Short mmCIF file of C-alpha atoms in Angstrom, two decimals:
data_model
loop_
_atom_site.label_atom_id
_atom_site.label_comp_id
_atom_site.label_asym_id
_atom_site.label_seq_id
_atom_site.Cartn_x
_atom_site.Cartn_y
_atom_site.Cartn_z
CA MET A 1 -7.65 22.80 20.65
CA SER A 2 -4.89 25.38 20.88
CA GLY A 3 -5.32 28.65 18.98
CA ALA A 4 -8.95 28.20 17.97
CA THR A 5 -12.24 27.05 19.36
CA HIS A 6 -13.07 23.39 18.89
CA ASP A 7 -15.78 24.17 16.30
CA ASP A 8 -13.62 26.68 14.42
CA ALA A 9 -10.75 24.22 14.14
CA LEU A 10 -13.04 21.47 12.91
CA ASP A 11 -14.48 23.84 10.31
CA ALA A 12 -11.07 24.92 8.99
CA PHE A 13 -9.74 21.47 8.09
CA TRP A 14 -11.00 19.96 4.82
CA MET A 15 -10.28 16.30 5.59
CA PRO A 16 -9.01 13.82 2.97
CA PHE A 17 -10.96 10.71 1.99
CA THR A 18 -13.48 11.52 4.72
CA ALA A 19 -17.20 12.24 4.81
CA ASN A 20 -16.50 15.64 6.37
CA ARG A 21 -20.03 16.50 7.52
CA GLN A 22 -20.50 13.06 9.01
CA PHE A 23 -17.17 13.16 10.83
CA LYS A 24 -17.58 16.67 12.20
CA ALA A 25 -20.96 15.76 13.65
CA ALA A 26 -19.22 13.14 15.83
CA PRO A 27 -15.40 13.54 15.63
CA ARG A 28 -13.04 10.67 16.30
CA LEU A 29 -9.81 12.24 17.55
CA LEU A 30 -6.48 10.64 18.44
CA ALA A 31 -4.07 12.43 20.75
CA LYS A 32 -1.34 9.94 21.68
CA ALA A 33 0.10 6.63 20.51
CA GLU A 34 2.54 4.02 21.75
CA GLY A 35 3.15 0.42 20.74
CA MET A 36 -0.14 -1.19 19.70
CA TYR A 37 -2.36 1.58 21.03
CA TYR A 38 -3.79 5.02 20.41
CA TRP A 39 -5.40 7.22 23.04
CA THR A 40 -8.15 9.77 22.50
CA PRO A 41 -7.90 13.28 24.00
CA GLU A 42 -10.14 12.00 26.82
CA GLY A 43 -7.70 9.19 27.60
CA ARG A 44 -9.66 6.29 26.10
CA GLN A 45 -7.38 3.52 24.79
CA ILE A 46 -7.82 2.25 21.20
CA LEU A 47 -6.17 -0.96 19.99
CA ASP A 48 -4.73 -0.29 16.55
CA GLY A 49 -5.92 -3.03 14.21
CA ALA A 50 -4.99 -1.06 11.09
CA ALA A 51 -1.34 -0.06 11.64
CA GLY A 52 -2.53 3.53 11.43
CA LEU A 53 -3.23 3.40 7.71
CA TRP A 54 -1.30 0.26 6.72
CA CYS A 55 1.95 2.00 7.70
CA VAL A 56 2.95 1.78 11.39
CA ASN A 57 4.49 -1.67 11.03
CA ALA A 58 6.96 -1.40 13.93
CA GLY A 59 4.41 0.00 16.37
CA HIS A 60 3.77 3.56 17.47
CA ALA A 61 6.53 5.71 18.98
CA ASN A 62 9.09 3.00 18.33
CA PRO A 63 12.21 4.03 20.28
CA HIS A 64 14.54 3.46 17.31
CA VAL A 65 12.45 5.76 15.13
CA VAL A 66 11.84 8.44 17.76
CA ARG A 67 15.51 8.66 18.66
CA ALA A 68 16.60 8.83 15.02
CA ILE A 69 14.20 11.68 14.23
CA GLN A 70 15.16 13.66 17.33
CA GLN A 71 18.86 13.40 16.62
CA GLN A 72 18.47 14.22 12.94
CA ALA A 73 16.32 17.31 13.58
CA ALA A 74 19.10 18.74 15.73
CA GLU A 75 21.87 17.80 13.31
CA LEU A 76 20.55 18.52 9.78
CA ASP A 77 16.97 19.60 9.23
CA PHE A 78 17.00 19.91 5.43
CA ALA A 79 19.38 19.38 2.54
CA PRO A 80 18.47 20.14 -1.08
CA PRO A 81 18.20 16.92 -3.07
CA PHE A 82 19.11 18.40 -6.47
CA GLN A 83 22.86 18.36 -7.23
CA VAL A 84 23.58 17.99 -3.48
CA GLY A 85 23.28 15.02 -1.13
CA HIS A 86 23.58 14.04 2.51
CA PRO A 87 25.12 10.84 3.92
CA LYS A 88 21.97 9.21 5.29
CA ALA A 89 20.31 9.18 1.86
CA PHE A 90 23.08 6.96 0.52
CA GLU A 91 23.31 4.85 3.66
CA LEU A 92 19.59 4.19 3.54
CA ALA A 93 19.67 3.25 -0.15
CA LYS A 94 22.37 0.68 0.53
CA ARG A 95 20.39 -0.86 3.38
CA LEU A 96 17.16 -0.91 1.41
CA ILE A 97 18.59 -2.83 -1.53
CA GLU A 98 19.80 -5.49 0.89
CA LEU A 99 16.09 -6.27 1.39
CA THR A 100 14.80 -6.04 -2.18
CA PRO A 101 14.59 -8.93 -4.64
CA ALA A 102 17.86 -9.60 -6.46
CA GLY A 103 18.43 -7.19 -9.31
CA LEU A 104 16.33 -4.34 -7.98
CA ASP A 105 19.28 -2.39 -6.68
CA LYS A 106 18.56 1.24 -7.57
CA VAL A 107 16.49 3.51 -5.30
CA PHE A 108 14.65 6.72 -6.25
CA TYR A 109 13.18 8.56 -3.27
CA THR A 110 9.71 10.10 -3.10
CA ASN A 111 7.45 11.35 -0.32
CA SER A 112 4.37 9.16 -0.60
CA GLY A 113 2.86 6.17 -2.31
CA SER A 114 1.14 8.41 -4.83
CA GLU A 115 4.45 10.01 -5.74
CA SER A 116 6.10 6.60 -5.97
CA VAL A 117 3.51 5.51 -8.51
CA GLU A 118 3.91 8.70 -10.55
CA THR A 119 7.67 8.21 -10.47
CA ALA A 120 7.50 4.57 -11.57
CA LEU A 121 5.15 5.38 -14.45
CA LYS A 122 7.45 8.19 -15.62
CA ILE A 123 10.50 5.94 -15.34
CA ALA A 124 8.74 3.34 -17.48
CA LEU A 125 7.78 5.82 -20.18
CA ALA A 126 11.19 7.49 -20.25
CA TYR A 127 13.01 4.14 -20.20
CA HIS A 128 11.42 3.02 -23.44
CA ARG A 129 12.09 6.40 -25.01
CA VAL A 130 15.82 6.40 -24.20
CA ARG A 131 16.03 2.88 -25.66
CA GLY A 132 14.54 4.06 -28.95
CA GLU A 133 11.06 2.62 -28.35
CA GLY A 134 9.23 5.88 -27.81
CA SER A 135 6.05 4.38 -29.26
CA ARG A 136 5.57 2.53 -25.96
CA THR A 137 3.36 5.10 -24.22
CA ARG A 138 0.40 3.01 -23.12
CA LEU A 139 -0.03 2.11 -19.43
CA ILE A 140 -2.07 -0.85 -18.21
CA GLY A 141 -3.66 -0.94 -14.76
CA ARG A 142 -6.32 -3.21 -13.33
CA GLU A 143 -9.96 -2.88 -12.35
CA ARG A 144 -10.35 -2.27 -8.60
CA GLY A 145 -6.68 -1.27 -8.39
CA TYR A 146 -5.58 1.59 -6.15
CA HIS A 147 -2.40 3.48 -7.01
CA GLY A 148 -2.74 6.72 -5.10
CA VAL A 149 -4.42 9.97 -6.00
CA ASN A 150 -2.21 11.80 -8.50
CA PHE A 151 -3.36 11.89 -12.10
CA GLY A 152 -1.20 8.99 -13.23
CA GLY A 153 -2.17 6.81 -10.27
CA VAL A 154 -5.87 7.56 -10.64
CA SER A 155 -5.64 6.87 -14.37
CA VAL A 156 -4.15 3.40 -13.95
CA GLY A 157 -6.24 2.78 -10.84
CA GLY A 158 -9.58 1.09 -11.19
CA ILE A 159 -11.76 2.27 -8.30
CA VAL A 160 -14.66 4.10 -9.93
CA GLY A 161 -15.34 6.44 -7.04
CA ASN A 162 -11.78 7.75 -7.21
CA ARG A 163 -11.97 8.41 -10.97
CA LYS A 164 -15.37 9.74 -11.93
CA ALA A 165 -15.01 13.32 -10.65
CA PHE A 166 -11.77 14.16 -12.44
CA GLY A 167 -12.47 14.11 -16.15
CA PRO A 168 -10.77 11.99 -18.82
CA LEU A 169 -7.49 11.55 -16.87
CA LEU A 170 -4.40 10.35 -18.78
CA PRO A 171 -4.89 9.16 -22.35
CA GLY A 172 -3.70 5.78 -23.53
CA VAL A 173 -4.56 3.80 -20.40
CA ASP A 174 -6.34 0.46 -20.32
CA HIS A 175 -7.22 -2.00 -17.57
CA LEU A 176 -7.02 -5.72 -16.89
CA ARG A 177 -9.97 -7.48 -15.32
CA HIS A 178 -9.82 -7.76 -11.54
CA THR A 179 -9.28 -11.12 -9.86
CA HIS A 180 -12.04 -11.08 -7.23
CA ASP A 181 -14.10 -14.23 -7.78
CA PRO A 182 -16.16 -15.01 -4.67
CA ALA A 183 -18.24 -17.59 -6.54
CA ARG A 184 -15.17 -19.85 -6.75
CA ASN A 185 -12.89 -18.53 -4.02
CA ALA A 186 -15.02 -17.43 -1.07
CA PHE A 187 -13.52 -18.18 2.38
CA THR A 188 -10.17 -19.22 0.93
CA ARG A 189 -7.35 -19.38 3.46
CA GLY A 190 -4.35 -17.76 1.81
CA GLN A 191 -4.07 -17.49 -1.95
CA PRO A 192 -7.16 -18.53 -3.91
CA GLN A 193 -6.77 -21.52 -6.18
CA HIS A 194 -8.92 -20.24 -9.02
CA GLY A 195 -8.22 -17.36 -11.38
CA ALA A 196 -4.66 -17.63 -12.75
CA GLU A 197 -6.19 -17.60 -16.21
CA LEU A 198 -7.28 -13.98 -15.66
CA ALA A 199 -3.69 -12.97 -16.39
CA GLU A 200 -4.37 -13.92 -20.00
CA ASP A 201 -6.39 -10.70 -20.19
CA LEU A 202 -3.04 -9.01 -20.77
CA GLU A 203 -2.62 -11.00 -23.99
CA ARG A 204 -6.01 -9.67 -25.08
CA LEU A 205 -4.83 -6.08 -24.53
CA VAL A 206 -1.57 -6.79 -26.34
CA THR A 207 -3.59 -8.06 -29.31
CA LEU A 208 -5.86 -5.02 -29.15
CA HIS A 209 -3.16 -2.34 -28.83
CA ASP A 210 0.02 -4.14 -30.03
CA ALA A 211 2.93 -4.68 -27.68
CA SER A 212 4.92 -1.92 -29.40
CA THR A 213 2.59 0.65 -27.82
CA ILE A 214 2.60 -0.67 -24.23
CA ALA A 215 5.14 0.67 -21.73
CA ALA A 216 4.14 -0.96 -18.46
CA VAL A 217 1.63 -2.94 -16.47
CA ILE A 218 1.07 -1.90 -12.85
CA VAL A 219 -0.68 -4.07 -10.28
CA GLU A 220 -0.77 -4.45 -6.54
CA PRO A 221 0.48 -7.97 -5.76
CA MET A 222 -2.22 -7.90 -3.09
CA ALA A 223 -4.83 -5.21 -3.62
CA GLY A 224 -5.37 -3.52 -0.27
CA SER A 225 -7.56 -0.44 -0.47
CA THR A 226 -10.20 -2.14 -2.59
CA GLY A 227 -10.78 -4.76 0.11
CA VAL A 228 -7.76 -7.10 0.42
CA LEU A 229 -7.86 -9.07 -2.83
CA LEU A 230 -5.22 -11.80 -3.00
CA PRO A 231 -3.68 -13.00 -6.27
CA PRO A 232 -4.76 -16.45 -7.42
CA VAL A 233 -2.05 -19.09 -7.40
CA GLY A 234 0.02 -18.67 -10.58
CA TYR A 235 -1.55 -15.33 -11.58
CA LEU A 236 1.44 -13.06 -10.92
CA GLN A 237 3.81 -15.61 -12.45
CA ARG A 238 1.77 -15.55 -15.66
CA LEU A 239 1.73 -11.74 -15.73
CA ARG A 240 5.49 -11.78 -15.42
CA GLU A 241 5.82 -14.25 -18.31
CA ILE A 242 3.59 -12.21 -20.60
CA CYS A 243 5.35 -8.93 -19.79
CA SER A 244 8.76 -10.48 -20.41
CA LYS A 245 7.56 -12.00 -23.69
CA HIS A 246 6.42 -8.62 -25.04
CA GLY A 247 9.06 -6.31 -23.58
CA ILE A 248 6.59 -4.66 -21.19
CA LEU A 249 7.78 -3.46 -17.78
CA LEU A 250 5.99 -4.99 -14.79
CA ILE A 251 5.46 -2.68 -11.82
CA PHE A 252 4.42 -3.98 -8.42
CA ASP A 253 2.73 -1.38 -6.24
CA GLU A 254 3.91 -2.48 -2.80
CA VAL A 255 2.98 0.65 -0.87
CA ILE A 256 0.87 -1.55 1.42
CA THR A 257 2.55 -4.94 1.06
CA GLY A 258 6.14 -3.73 1.38
CA PHE A 259 8.11 -4.09 4.61
CA GLY A 260 6.73 -7.25 6.13
CA ARG A 261 2.97 -7.12 5.73
CA LEU A 262 2.86 -10.56 4.07
CA GLY A 263 5.64 -12.15 6.10
CA GLU A 264 8.50 -11.29 3.76
CA PRO A 265 10.22 -7.94 3.17
CA PHE A 266 8.21 -7.58 -0.05
CA ALA A 267 5.27 -9.36 -1.62
CA ALA A 268 7.48 -10.07 -4.63
CA GLN A 269 9.44 -12.44 -2.39
CA ARG A 270 6.33 -13.95 -0.84
CA PHE A 271 4.92 -14.78 -4.27
CA GLY A 272 8.24 -15.59 -5.93
CA VAL A 273 7.82 -13.07 -8.75
CA THR A 274 10.32 -10.28 -9.45
CA PRO A 275 8.95 -7.19 -11.21
CA ASP A 276 10.98 -4.52 -12.98
CA LEU A 277 9.95 -1.73 -10.60
CA ILE A 278 8.53 -1.70 -7.08
CA THR A 279 6.76 1.28 -5.54
CA THR A 280 6.88 1.67 -1.77
CA ALA A 281 6.02 4.14 1.02
CA LYS A 282 4.14 3.67 4.33
CA GLY A 283 6.24 1.04 6.13
CA ILE A 284 9.52 2.44 4.85
CA SER A 285 9.52 5.03 7.66
CA ASN A 286 6.91 3.44 9.95
CA GLY A 287 4.61 6.30 9.00
CA ALA A 288 6.58 8.66 11.25
CA VAL A 289 7.79 10.98 8.47
CA PRO A 290 6.27 10.97 4.97
CA MET A 291 8.50 9.00 2.61
CA GLY A 292 8.40 6.69 -0.37
CA ALA A 293 10.76 5.01 -2.78
CA VAL A 294 10.86 3.27 -6.13
CA PHE A 295 13.17 0.29 -6.59
CA ALA A 296 14.37 -0.30 -10.14
CA ARG A 297 16.32 -2.94 -11.95
CA ARG A 298 19.89 -1.89 -12.64
CA GLU A 299 19.34 -2.26 -16.40
CA ILE A 300 16.57 0.35 -16.26
CA HIS A 301 18.75 2.81 -14.39
CA ASP A 302 21.73 2.17 -16.67
CA ALA A 303 19.69 2.85 -19.81
CA PHE A 304 19.49 6.50 -18.71
CA MET A 305 23.24 6.83 -18.09
CA GLN A 306 24.19 8.04 -21.55
CA GLY A 307 24.82 11.33 -23.32
CA PRO A 308 26.84 14.20 -21.81
CA GLU A 309 27.90 13.55 -18.22
CA ALA A 310 26.70 17.03 -17.19
CA ALA A 311 23.18 16.38 -18.49
CA ILE A 312 20.37 15.48 -16.10
CA GLU A 313 19.49 11.95 -17.18
CA PHE A 314 15.98 11.78 -15.67
CA PRO A 315 14.31 15.19 -15.16
CA HIS A 316 12.14 14.25 -12.21
CA GLY A 317 12.18 14.59 -8.42
CA TYR A 318 10.76 16.44 -5.45
CA THR A 319 11.95 19.16 -3.09
CA TYR A 320 11.68 16.70 -0.24
CA SER A 321 13.14 13.64 -1.95
CA ALA A 322 15.52 11.98 0.55
CA HIS A 323 14.55 14.47 3.26
CA PRO A 324 17.04 14.10 6.13
CA LEU A 325 14.33 13.48 8.76
CA ALA A 326 12.64 10.93 6.53
CA CYS A 327 15.90 9.10 5.89
CA ALA A 328 16.67 9.07 9.60
CA ALA A 329 13.18 7.74 10.37
CA ALA A 330 13.60 5.03 7.73
CA LEU A 331 16.99 3.98 9.10
CA GLY A 332 15.51 3.79 12.58
CA THR A 333 12.63 1.77 11.19
CA LEU A 334 15.00 -0.71 9.54
CA ASP A 335 16.84 -1.04 12.86
CA ALA A 336 13.54 -1.84 14.59
CA TYR A 337 12.58 -4.37 11.92
CA ALA A 338 15.93 -6.11 12.23
CA GLU A 339 16.07 -6.14 16.02
CA GLN A 340 12.60 -7.65 16.39
CA GLY A 341 12.53 -9.83 13.26
CA LEU A 342 9.43 -7.98 12.09
CA LEU A 343 9.83 -8.40 8.35
CA THR A 344 9.13 -12.13 8.62
CA ARG A 345 7.01 -12.19 11.78
CA GLY A 346 3.85 -12.17 9.70
CA ARG A 347 4.58 -15.74 8.63
CA THR A 348 4.60 -16.85 12.27
CA LEU A 349 1.38 -15.03 13.14
CA GLU A 350 -0.44 -15.79 9.90
CA PRO A 351 -2.11 -18.96 11.30
CA VAL A 352 -3.26 -17.02 14.36
CA LEU A 353 -4.89 -14.27 12.32
CA GLU A 354 -6.31 -16.81 9.88
CA ALA A 355 -7.97 -18.85 12.61
CA ALA A 356 -9.32 -15.77 14.38
CA LEU A 357 -10.87 -14.23 11.28
CA HIS A 358 -12.23 -17.43 9.73
CA GLY A 359 -13.86 -18.13 13.08
CA LEU A 360 -16.28 -15.31 12.15
CA ARG A 361 -17.47 -17.12 9.03
CA ASP A 362 -20.95 -18.05 10.28
CA LEU A 363 -21.84 -14.67 11.76
CA PRO A 364 -24.61 -12.52 10.23
CA HIS A 365 -23.89 -10.72 6.95
CA VAL A 366 -20.43 -12.29 6.43
CA GLN A 367 -20.09 -13.35 2.79
CA ASP A 368 -16.34 -13.80 2.47
CA ILE A 369 -13.14 -13.80 4.55
CA ARG A 370 -9.64 -13.42 3.09
CA ASN A 371 -6.21 -13.49 4.71
CA LEU A 372 -2.47 -13.72 4.12
CA GLY A 373 0.44 -12.74 6.36
CA LEU A 374 -0.75 -10.09 8.78
CA VAL A 375 -3.61 -8.79 6.69
CA GLY A 376 -7.19 -9.95 6.48
CA ALA A 377 -10.61 -8.89 5.31
CA ILE A 378 -14.19 -9.61 6.27
CA GLU A 379 -16.54 -8.85 3.40
CA LEU A 380 -20.10 -8.11 4.44
CA ALA A 381 -23.23 -8.31 2.35
CA PRO A 382 -24.22 -4.73 1.51
CA ARG A 383 -27.46 -3.42 2.90
CA PRO A 384 -29.97 -3.09 0.03
CA GLY A 385 -29.85 0.42 -1.39
CA GLU A 386 -27.14 1.51 1.07
CA PRO A 387 -23.76 0.20 -0.12
CA GLY A 388 -20.98 0.85 2.37
CA LYS A 389 -23.26 1.72 5.27
CA ARG A 390 -22.97 -1.65 7.00
CA GLY A 391 -19.17 -1.51 6.80
CA TYR A 392 -19.14 2.02 8.21
CA GLU A 393 -21.34 0.97 11.11
CA VAL A 394 -18.92 -1.84 11.98
CA PHE A 395 -16.05 0.65 11.85
CA THR A 396 -17.75 3.11 14.21
CA ALA A 397 -18.95 0.36 16.55
CA ALA A 398 -15.41 -1.03 16.75
CA TRP A 399 -14.11 2.46 17.52
CA ALA A 400 -16.64 2.76 20.35
CA ALA A 401 -15.49 -0.64 21.63
CA GLY A 402 -11.82 0.42 21.63
CA VAL A 403 -10.54 -1.11 18.38
CA LEU A 404 -9.47 0.67 15.19
CA VAL A 405 -10.14 -1.20 11.94
CA ARG A 406 -10.35 -0.04 8.33
CA ALA A 407 -13.63 0.01 6.43
CA THR A 408 -13.45 0.04 2.64
CA GLY A 409 -17.00 -0.10 1.41
CA ASP A 410 -18.60 -3.09 3.11
CA THR A 411 -15.27 -4.81 3.68
CA ILE A 412 -13.52 -4.59 7.04
CA ALA A 413 -9.74 -4.73 6.63
CA ILE A 414 -7.43 -5.85 9.43
CA SER A 415 -3.72 -5.01 9.23
CA PRO A 416 -2.26 -4.57 12.72
CA PRO A 417 1.30 -3.45 13.42
CA LEU A 418 3.73 -6.31 13.01
CA ILE A 419 4.41 -6.23 16.75
CA VAL A 420 0.87 -7.48 17.47
CA GLU A 421 0.51 -10.33 19.96
CA PRO A 422 -1.89 -13.29 19.58
CA ALA A 423 -4.07 -12.03 22.44
CA GLN A 424 -4.53 -8.71 20.62
CA ILE A 425 -5.51 -10.51 17.43
CA GLU A 426 -8.10 -12.38 19.46
CA GLN A 427 -9.35 -9.10 20.93
CA ILE A 428 -9.85 -7.66 17.46
CA ALA A 429 -11.75 -10.75 16.30
CA GLU A 430 -13.87 -10.96 19.45
CA THR A 431 -14.77 -7.28 19.19
CA LEU A 432 -15.88 -7.73 15.59
CA ALA A 433 -17.82 -10.88 16.49
CA GLY A 434 -19.78 -9.02 19.14
CA ILE A 435 -20.59 -6.24 16.69
CA LEU A 436 -21.63 -8.56 13.87
CA ARG A 437 -24.00 -10.52 16.10
CA LYS A 438 -25.96 -7.34 16.80
CA LEU A 439 -25.66 -5.67 13.40
CA ALA A 440 -28.83 -5.09 11.43
#
């Protein structure tokens, strides 16, 4: 490692969402990437079965993205986003809303999924206030939901391990029940048939708190980080109906599902449900430059456009909102998606991934398999007294065998770049099969 000894450099970096002592005892380092593959510093090839971290949808070092970033860095490295703009920010917004569900035609730029969630929550609260319903301050999340790591996102999120260390978090937050029901839905191919009635939990919270106090409900259409939990048939439709009935904004967190993961540009289109706000990041720029965005209904945006014209209507934003390099990377990413038909390719490959993963059903420790589009999960029975250890061992064994997967507790998540070929899907499944047969 340049500039420091190997051990000194390892010691200096406090790694995120990582068991630091465990990692530093046996580091897993990546030095190069192209297409479907990473390479370690020693030159060992690793098949990427996780799209980096759910984000490299168009494959690594995609020529469209690389060229766009190189050209932009030489042309305009930074432009302040407050009271000043640059052309690519507006060009990108126009191209993005050509992909969003009808009506969601306003774009607010952020730099990450966490920031997108914070932004959407603030938009929701401020929207009700400017409309004269300032009593709507309550936010509703869902158990097992993941909405990033800022205080708002952790507050509406429902993963206990992400919440317990950080005190009381935001006040006025409540949670819906989660939809994971393996007793009725184990080994479902695609959306589970049972559980739409769980959306009625929102009516319970409306009765408890009164609709006049509730600003927004935020859910992942497909919950990714908690282990790939798919919405039961009719569940999201019912949430939409209840929110509309009570004047509550519905936010879809599509940081993972956005940009083709489920075989449509957005999960909202795959499930046929249009929310009021969509949060995105990851696939918007192929992971090449940090970026995120919130898509809002025009009526929400227009509610802010009142008062003196010189007044800032929504006092929120980031130094790097609409960063020129990020916008260039996103435009290059959209070019790659369009040229290769990647935003809908997941529909074509869904049966291939489904067959490959469900072929592991009878292997040791497998207690559920879930899939939709180009995402899947293999849920393993936890080892008694050691939750998460079996999943971690599969992750490290797959790494040693030349395949990168994602372990979330005892669930192995598969979400390859959208350029994946059937033979590579088979390689991922065969690698996992070999590991599971030997796993204690």
